[in-house]
Structure formats: structure tokens, C-alpha cells
Short mmCIF file of N, CA and C in Angstrom, two decimals:
data_model
loop_
_atom_site.label_atom_id
_atom_site.label_comp_id
_atom_site.label_asym_id
_atom_site.label_seq_id
_atom_site.Cartn_x
_atom_site.Cartn_y
_atom_site.Cartn_z
N MET A 1 6.29 4.75 40.33
CA MET A 1 5.72 5.97 39.79
C MET A 1 6.83 7.01 39.69
N ALA A 2 6.95 7.65 38.52
CA ALA A 2 7.99 8.64 38.29
C ALA A 2 7.60 9.97 38.93
N VAL A 3 8.60 10.63 39.46
CA VAL A 3 8.38 11.93 40.07
C VAL A 3 8.55 13.00 38.99
N ALA A 4 7.60 13.91 38.92
CA ALA A 4 7.68 14.99 37.94
C ALA A 4 8.88 15.88 38.26
N GLU A 5 9.55 16.32 37.20
CA GLU A 5 10.69 17.21 37.39
C GLU A 5 10.20 18.58 37.84
N SER A 6 10.97 19.19 38.72
CA SER A 6 10.61 20.54 39.15
C SER A 6 11.01 21.53 38.06
N ILE A 7 10.44 22.68 38.14
CA ILE A 7 10.76 23.74 37.19
C ILE A 7 12.24 24.06 37.25
N GLU A 8 12.80 24.06 38.46
CA GLU A 8 14.23 24.35 38.62
C GLU A 8 15.09 23.31 37.91
N ASP A 9 14.70 22.04 38.00
CA ASP A 9 15.45 20.98 37.34
C ASP A 9 15.41 21.14 35.82
N VAL A 10 14.24 21.46 35.31
CA VAL A 10 14.10 21.66 33.87
C VAL A 10 14.94 22.84 33.41
N LEU A 11 14.89 23.93 34.15
CA LEU A 11 15.67 25.12 33.79
C LEU A 11 17.17 24.84 33.85
N MET A 12 17.60 24.10 34.87
CA MET A 12 19.02 23.76 34.98
C MET A 12 19.47 22.91 33.80
N LYS A 13 18.64 21.97 33.39
CA LYS A 13 18.98 21.14 32.22
C LYS A 13 19.11 21.99 30.97
N ARG A 14 18.18 22.91 30.81
CA ARG A 14 18.24 23.81 29.64
C ARG A 14 19.49 24.68 29.68
N LEU A 15 19.80 25.21 30.84
CA LEU A 15 20.99 26.06 30.96
C LEU A 15 22.26 25.28 30.65
N ARG A 16 22.35 24.04 31.15
CA ARG A 16 23.52 23.21 30.85
C ARG A 16 23.61 22.92 29.36
N ALA A 17 22.49 22.64 28.73
CA ALA A 17 22.49 22.39 27.29
C ALA A 17 22.96 23.63 26.53
N VAL A 18 22.49 24.79 26.94
CA VAL A 18 22.89 26.04 26.28
C VAL A 18 24.38 26.31 26.51
N GLU A 19 24.88 26.02 27.68
CA GLU A 19 26.31 26.19 27.94
C GLU A 19 27.14 25.34 26.99
N HIS A 20 26.73 24.09 26.79
CA HIS A 20 27.45 23.22 25.86
C HIS A 20 27.35 23.76 24.44
N GLU A 21 26.19 24.26 24.07
CA GLU A 21 26.02 24.83 22.73
C GLU A 21 26.88 26.07 22.55
N GLN A 22 27.01 26.88 23.60
CA GLN A 22 27.85 28.08 23.51
C GLN A 22 29.31 27.70 23.26
N ILE A 23 29.78 26.68 23.94
CA ILE A 23 31.15 26.21 23.75
C ILE A 23 31.33 25.71 22.32
N ASP A 24 30.37 24.90 21.84
CA ASP A 24 30.42 24.41 20.47
C ASP A 24 30.41 25.57 19.48
N LEU A 25 29.57 26.55 19.74
CA LEU A 25 29.47 27.71 18.86
C LEU A 25 30.80 28.46 18.77
N LEU A 26 31.42 28.69 19.91
CA LEU A 26 32.70 29.39 19.92
C LEU A 26 33.77 28.58 19.18
N GLN A 27 33.78 27.28 19.35
CA GLN A 27 34.74 26.44 18.64
C GLN A 27 34.51 26.52 17.13
N GLN A 28 33.26 26.54 16.73
CA GLN A 28 32.96 26.63 15.30
C GLN A 28 33.33 28.00 14.73
N VAL A 29 33.13 29.05 15.50
CA VAL A 29 33.52 30.39 15.04
C VAL A 29 35.04 30.44 14.83
N VAL A 30 35.78 29.84 15.73
CA VAL A 30 37.23 29.77 15.56
C VAL A 30 37.57 29.02 14.28
N ASP A 31 36.87 27.91 14.04
CA ASP A 31 37.09 27.15 12.81
C ASP A 31 36.77 27.98 11.57
N VAL A 32 35.67 28.73 11.61
CA VAL A 32 35.31 29.59 10.48
C VAL A 32 36.44 30.56 10.19
N MET A 33 36.94 31.21 11.22
CA MET A 33 38.01 32.19 11.03
C MET A 33 39.29 31.54 10.53
N ARG A 34 39.61 30.37 11.07
CA ARG A 34 40.82 29.67 10.64
C ARG A 34 40.71 29.27 9.16
N HIS A 35 39.57 28.74 8.76
CA HIS A 35 39.41 28.32 7.37
C HIS A 35 39.36 29.51 6.42
N ALA A 36 38.80 30.62 6.88
CA ALA A 36 38.80 31.84 6.06
C ALA A 36 40.24 32.31 5.87
N HIS A 37 41.02 32.24 6.92
CA HIS A 37 42.41 32.69 6.87
C HIS A 37 43.25 31.80 5.94
N THR A 38 43.01 30.49 6.00
CA THR A 38 43.81 29.56 5.19
C THR A 38 43.28 29.43 3.77
N GLY A 39 42.07 29.94 3.53
CA GLY A 39 41.50 29.87 2.19
C GLY A 39 40.87 28.53 1.85
N ASN A 40 40.61 27.72 2.86
CA ASN A 40 39.99 26.42 2.62
C ASN A 40 38.47 26.62 2.51
N HIS A 41 38.02 26.82 1.28
CA HIS A 41 36.62 27.19 1.03
C HIS A 41 35.64 26.11 1.52
N ALA A 42 35.92 24.87 1.22
CA ALA A 42 34.99 23.79 1.60
C ALA A 42 34.85 23.71 3.11
N MET A 43 35.95 23.77 3.83
CA MET A 43 35.89 23.70 5.29
C MET A 43 35.27 24.97 5.88
N PHE A 44 35.50 26.11 5.23
CA PHE A 44 34.89 27.36 5.66
C PHE A 44 33.37 27.25 5.60
N VAL A 45 32.86 26.75 4.46
CA VAL A 45 31.41 26.61 4.29
C VAL A 45 30.84 25.63 5.32
N GLU A 46 31.54 24.51 5.52
CA GLU A 46 31.07 23.52 6.50
C GLU A 46 31.02 24.11 7.91
N SER A 47 32.06 24.82 8.30
CA SER A 47 32.10 25.41 9.64
C SER A 47 31.05 26.52 9.79
N LEU A 48 30.88 27.31 8.76
CA LEU A 48 29.87 28.37 8.80
C LEU A 48 28.47 27.78 8.93
N ALA A 49 28.21 26.69 8.21
CA ALA A 49 26.91 26.02 8.32
C ALA A 49 26.70 25.50 9.74
N GLN A 50 27.75 25.00 10.35
CA GLN A 50 27.63 24.51 11.72
C GLN A 50 27.34 25.65 12.69
N VAL A 51 27.93 26.81 12.47
CA VAL A 51 27.65 27.97 13.32
C VAL A 51 26.17 28.33 13.23
N VAL A 52 25.66 28.40 12.01
CA VAL A 52 24.25 28.75 11.81
C VAL A 52 23.36 27.69 12.45
N GLY A 53 23.70 26.43 12.24
CA GLY A 53 22.90 25.34 12.81
C GLY A 53 22.88 25.38 14.32
N ILE A 54 24.04 25.61 14.92
CA ILE A 54 24.10 25.69 16.38
C ILE A 54 23.26 26.85 16.89
N ALA A 55 23.27 27.97 16.18
CA ALA A 55 22.47 29.12 16.60
C ALA A 55 20.99 28.77 16.60
N TYR A 56 20.54 28.05 15.57
CA TYR A 56 19.14 27.63 15.52
C TYR A 56 18.81 26.65 16.64
N VAL A 57 19.72 25.73 16.92
CA VAL A 57 19.49 24.76 18.01
C VAL A 57 19.42 25.48 19.35
N MET A 58 20.34 26.42 19.58
CA MET A 58 20.32 27.18 20.84
C MET A 58 18.99 27.92 20.99
N ALA A 59 18.55 28.56 19.93
CA ALA A 59 17.29 29.29 19.98
C ALA A 59 16.14 28.34 20.31
N GLN A 60 16.13 27.20 19.64
CA GLN A 60 15.06 26.22 19.88
C GLN A 60 15.06 25.76 21.33
N GLU A 61 16.24 25.51 21.88
CA GLU A 61 16.33 25.08 23.28
C GLU A 61 15.83 26.14 24.24
N LEU A 62 15.91 27.39 23.82
CA LEU A 62 15.45 28.49 24.67
C LEU A 62 14.00 28.86 24.37
N GLY A 63 13.34 28.07 23.54
CA GLY A 63 11.94 28.31 23.24
C GLY A 63 11.70 29.32 22.14
N ILE A 64 12.73 29.62 21.37
CA ILE A 64 12.60 30.58 20.27
C ILE A 64 12.46 29.78 18.97
N PRO A 65 11.31 29.87 18.31
CA PRO A 65 11.12 29.09 17.09
C PRO A 65 11.99 29.62 15.95
N PRO A 66 12.33 28.75 15.00
CA PRO A 66 13.17 29.17 13.87
C PRO A 66 12.61 30.37 13.11
N GLU A 67 11.29 30.44 12.98
CA GLU A 67 10.68 31.55 12.25
C GLU A 67 10.97 32.88 12.94
N ARG A 68 10.94 32.87 14.25
CA ARG A 68 11.23 34.11 14.99
C ARG A 68 12.69 34.49 14.81
N LEU A 69 13.58 33.50 14.84
CA LEU A 69 14.99 33.79 14.63
C LEU A 69 15.21 34.36 13.23
N ASP A 70 14.54 33.79 12.23
CA ASP A 70 14.63 34.32 10.87
C ASP A 70 14.22 35.79 10.83
N ARG A 71 13.12 36.10 11.50
CA ARG A 71 12.64 37.48 11.51
C ARG A 71 13.63 38.41 12.20
N GLU A 72 14.24 37.94 13.27
CA GLU A 72 15.21 38.76 13.98
C GLU A 72 16.47 38.99 13.15
N VAL A 73 16.84 37.98 12.36
CA VAL A 73 17.99 38.14 11.45
C VAL A 73 17.66 39.20 10.41
N VAL A 74 16.44 39.17 9.88
CA VAL A 74 16.02 40.18 8.90
C VAL A 74 16.09 41.57 9.52
N VAL A 75 15.56 41.72 10.72
CA VAL A 75 15.59 43.02 11.40
C VAL A 75 17.04 43.48 11.60
N ALA A 76 17.89 42.56 12.03
CA ALA A 76 19.30 42.91 12.26
C ALA A 76 19.98 43.33 10.96
N LEU A 77 19.75 42.57 9.89
CA LEU A 77 20.38 42.90 8.61
C LEU A 77 19.87 44.22 8.05
N GLU A 78 18.56 44.43 8.18
CA GLU A 78 17.99 45.68 7.67
C GLU A 78 18.48 46.89 8.47
N GLY A 79 18.87 46.67 9.72
CA GLY A 79 19.32 47.77 10.56
C GLY A 79 20.82 48.02 10.52
N MET A 80 21.55 47.17 9.81
CA MET A 80 23.00 47.34 9.74
C MET A 80 23.36 48.56 8.90
N PRO A 81 24.25 49.40 9.43
CA PRO A 81 24.68 50.56 8.65
C PRO A 81 25.75 50.14 7.62
N LEU A 82 25.28 49.78 6.42
CA LEU A 82 26.20 49.35 5.37
C LEU A 82 26.19 50.35 4.22
N ASP A 83 27.32 50.49 3.57
CA ASP A 83 27.44 51.35 2.40
C ASP A 83 26.53 50.80 1.30
N PRO A 84 25.59 51.60 0.81
CA PRO A 84 24.66 51.10 -0.21
C PRO A 84 25.34 50.63 -1.49
N GLU A 85 26.55 51.05 -1.72
CA GLU A 85 27.29 50.66 -2.92
C GLU A 85 28.15 49.42 -2.71
N SER A 86 28.19 48.92 -1.50
CA SER A 86 29.10 47.81 -1.21
C SER A 86 28.50 46.46 -1.56
N ASP A 87 29.38 45.49 -1.77
CA ASP A 87 28.95 44.11 -2.01
C ASP A 87 28.22 43.55 -0.79
N ARG A 88 28.64 43.98 0.38
CA ARG A 88 28.02 43.49 1.61
C ARG A 88 26.56 43.93 1.70
N GLN A 89 26.27 45.14 1.27
CA GLN A 89 24.88 45.63 1.27
C GLN A 89 24.04 44.77 0.34
N GLN A 90 24.55 44.46 -0.84
CA GLN A 90 23.83 43.62 -1.79
C GLN A 90 23.62 42.22 -1.22
N ALA A 91 24.66 41.67 -0.60
CA ALA A 91 24.56 40.34 0.00
C ALA A 91 23.52 40.33 1.11
N ALA A 92 23.51 41.36 1.94
CA ALA A 92 22.53 41.46 3.03
C ALA A 92 21.11 41.51 2.47
N GLN A 93 20.91 42.26 1.41
CA GLN A 93 19.58 42.36 0.79
C GLN A 93 19.13 41.01 0.23
N GLU A 94 20.08 40.26 -0.35
CA GLU A 94 19.74 38.95 -0.89
C GLU A 94 19.35 37.98 0.22
N VAL A 95 20.05 38.04 1.35
CA VAL A 95 19.72 37.18 2.48
C VAL A 95 18.35 37.56 3.03
N VAL A 96 18.08 38.85 3.15
CA VAL A 96 16.78 39.31 3.64
C VAL A 96 15.67 38.80 2.72
N GLN A 97 15.85 38.93 1.42
CA GLN A 97 14.84 38.45 0.48
C GLN A 97 14.63 36.95 0.63
N TYR A 98 15.72 36.20 0.76
CA TYR A 98 15.62 34.75 0.92
C TYR A 98 14.84 34.39 2.18
N LEU A 99 15.20 35.02 3.31
CA LEU A 99 14.53 34.70 4.57
C LEU A 99 13.05 35.07 4.51
N LYS A 100 12.72 36.16 3.86
CA LYS A 100 11.32 36.58 3.78
C LYS A 100 10.49 35.61 2.95
N THR A 101 11.12 34.88 2.02
CA THR A 101 10.36 33.91 1.24
C THR A 101 10.02 32.68 2.08
N ARG A 102 10.71 32.49 3.18
CA ARG A 102 10.47 31.33 4.05
C ARG A 102 9.29 31.55 4.97
N TRP A 103 8.82 32.78 5.10
CA TRP A 103 7.70 33.07 5.99
C TRP A 103 6.47 32.64 5.31
#
């Protein structure tokens, strides 16, 4: 007969998983910056996608559903103090619109 895991054991497993994800995330962020610096567009996109994917996995492991993370990204983007005339403001608005269509 299997012994049920204690709450502490489950939490420790989750924390270890998140620690590994944090390390992976930091490595991918370094890769994103390196590829941006070298101008390697394909590798930049691949590394950036991995950063986003790892963020979703980390959230899921912590009990945060993808929909909630999407909403938090929208709130964060809408709250960023960006110049309304800048390309970044337009890009942020496009991402917000895209995420809102997923709800």
C-alpha cells in the first residue's frame, strides 16, 4: 500500500521544480539578449518563445492557469508608461488585443 505524500513533500517538489524552471528561464533570457546583440533573428525568436513557454510552465506549476497569466500580462502592458507615439506603445496595444481575443 502506497503512503500518501505529505503536504510538505508536495510543496518541496513544487519548489524544486520552480527552482529548475528559474534557472532555465535565466539561461533563456541570456540567450535572448545574446541573439539580439548578434542579430540572429531566428535564434532570437526561438529563445524568446522558450522564455514565454517557461513562464507559462512556471505559472502552471504554481497553480496559476494560463488564462490568469494572460490577464496579468494585459494589466501589466496597459499599466506601462509608454510614449503614445512610440512603436512600443503600438506593439503593446497589439499584444493586448491579441491576448483579449483568447479569453
